[in-house]
């Protein structure tokens, strides 16, 4: 039994979340923008907004060393973000 077809379908099924994080100081915009699975990073003062596709681990690692006071993640169903 091959798992390849199932694995190939997983990439098109990865969850995409709209994320908003509020920081004590300046958000780490460059680090977050370079994180795997992160796109459309926007900064407004101490607020960082972006989209995260799949695992949150690269996004969370990009936040290391920066104090987050609020973190919100909301599912999105925008087909444009999936490349459809």
XYZ file of C-alpha atoms in Angstrom:
84
model
C 0.000 0.000 0.000
C 1.467 3.327 -1.063
C 1.041 6.487 0.997
C 2.243 8.793 -1.769
C -1.191 9.759 -3.132
C -2.410 10.532 0.374
C 0.697 12.621 1.148
C 0.400 14.504 -2.130
C -3.165 15.495 -1.239
C -2.107 16.761 2.190
C -0.391 19.842 0.773
C -3.623 21.042 -0.809
C -5.480 20.343 2.450
C -3.172 22.226 4.848
C -5.100 24.567 7.125
C -4.576 28.286 6.560
C -4.989 30.595 9.535
C -5.168 34.375 9.781
C -2.924 35.301 12.711
C -2.727 38.495 14.745
C -0.054 38.984 17.401
C 0.458 42.011 19.640
C 3.934 42.618 21.058
C 5.378 44.601 23.968
C 7.840 46.202 21.550
C 8.348 46.137 17.799
C 7.192 42.946 16.048
C 9.912 40.756 14.477
C 8.583 41.350 10.950
C 11.648 40.141 9.030
C 11.992 36.920 11.029
C 8.285 36.140 10.667
C 8.278 36.905 6.925
C 11.151 34.426 6.424
C 9.393 31.630 8.355
C 8.187 28.661 6.316
C 4.444 28.736 5.636
C 4.041 32.429 6.518
C 2.740 34.963 3.996
C 1.305 38.474 3.713
C 2.977 39.896 6.820
C 1.564 43.292 7.813
C 2.720 45.542 10.655
C 0.637 48.217 12.347
C 2.520 49.608 15.334
C 2.919 46.733 17.818
C 0.481 44.501 15.867
C 1.644 41.868 13.377
C -0.855 40.202 11.046
C -0.130 37.380 8.633
C -1.332 34.072 7.215
C 0.137 30.745 8.341
C -0.273 27.652 6.183
C 0.241 24.293 7.872
C 2.448 23.992 10.943
C 2.718 26.897 13.378
C 6.196 25.793 14.497
C 8.229 27.989 12.074
C 6.015 30.986 12.942
C 6.433 30.400 16.680
C 10.209 29.993 16.336
C 10.328 33.381 14.557
C 8.737 34.967 17.648
C 11.495 33.733 19.966
C 12.939 36.537 22.073
C 9.987 38.873 21.498
C 7.299 39.268 24.167
C 3.807 38.527 22.834
C 0.910 39.930 24.890
C -1.899 38.684 22.636
C -2.124 35.977 19.965
C -5.210 35.230 17.882
C -5.597 32.603 15.146
C -8.674 32.435 12.916
C -9.402 29.843 10.197
C -9.711 31.170 6.665
C -11.482 29.569 3.741
C -10.060 31.869 1.070
C -9.365 29.666 -1.976
C -6.929 32.281 -3.369
C -4.535 31.458 -0.512
C -4.472 27.808 -1.665
C -3.401 28.733 -5.182
C -6.789 27.683 -6.612
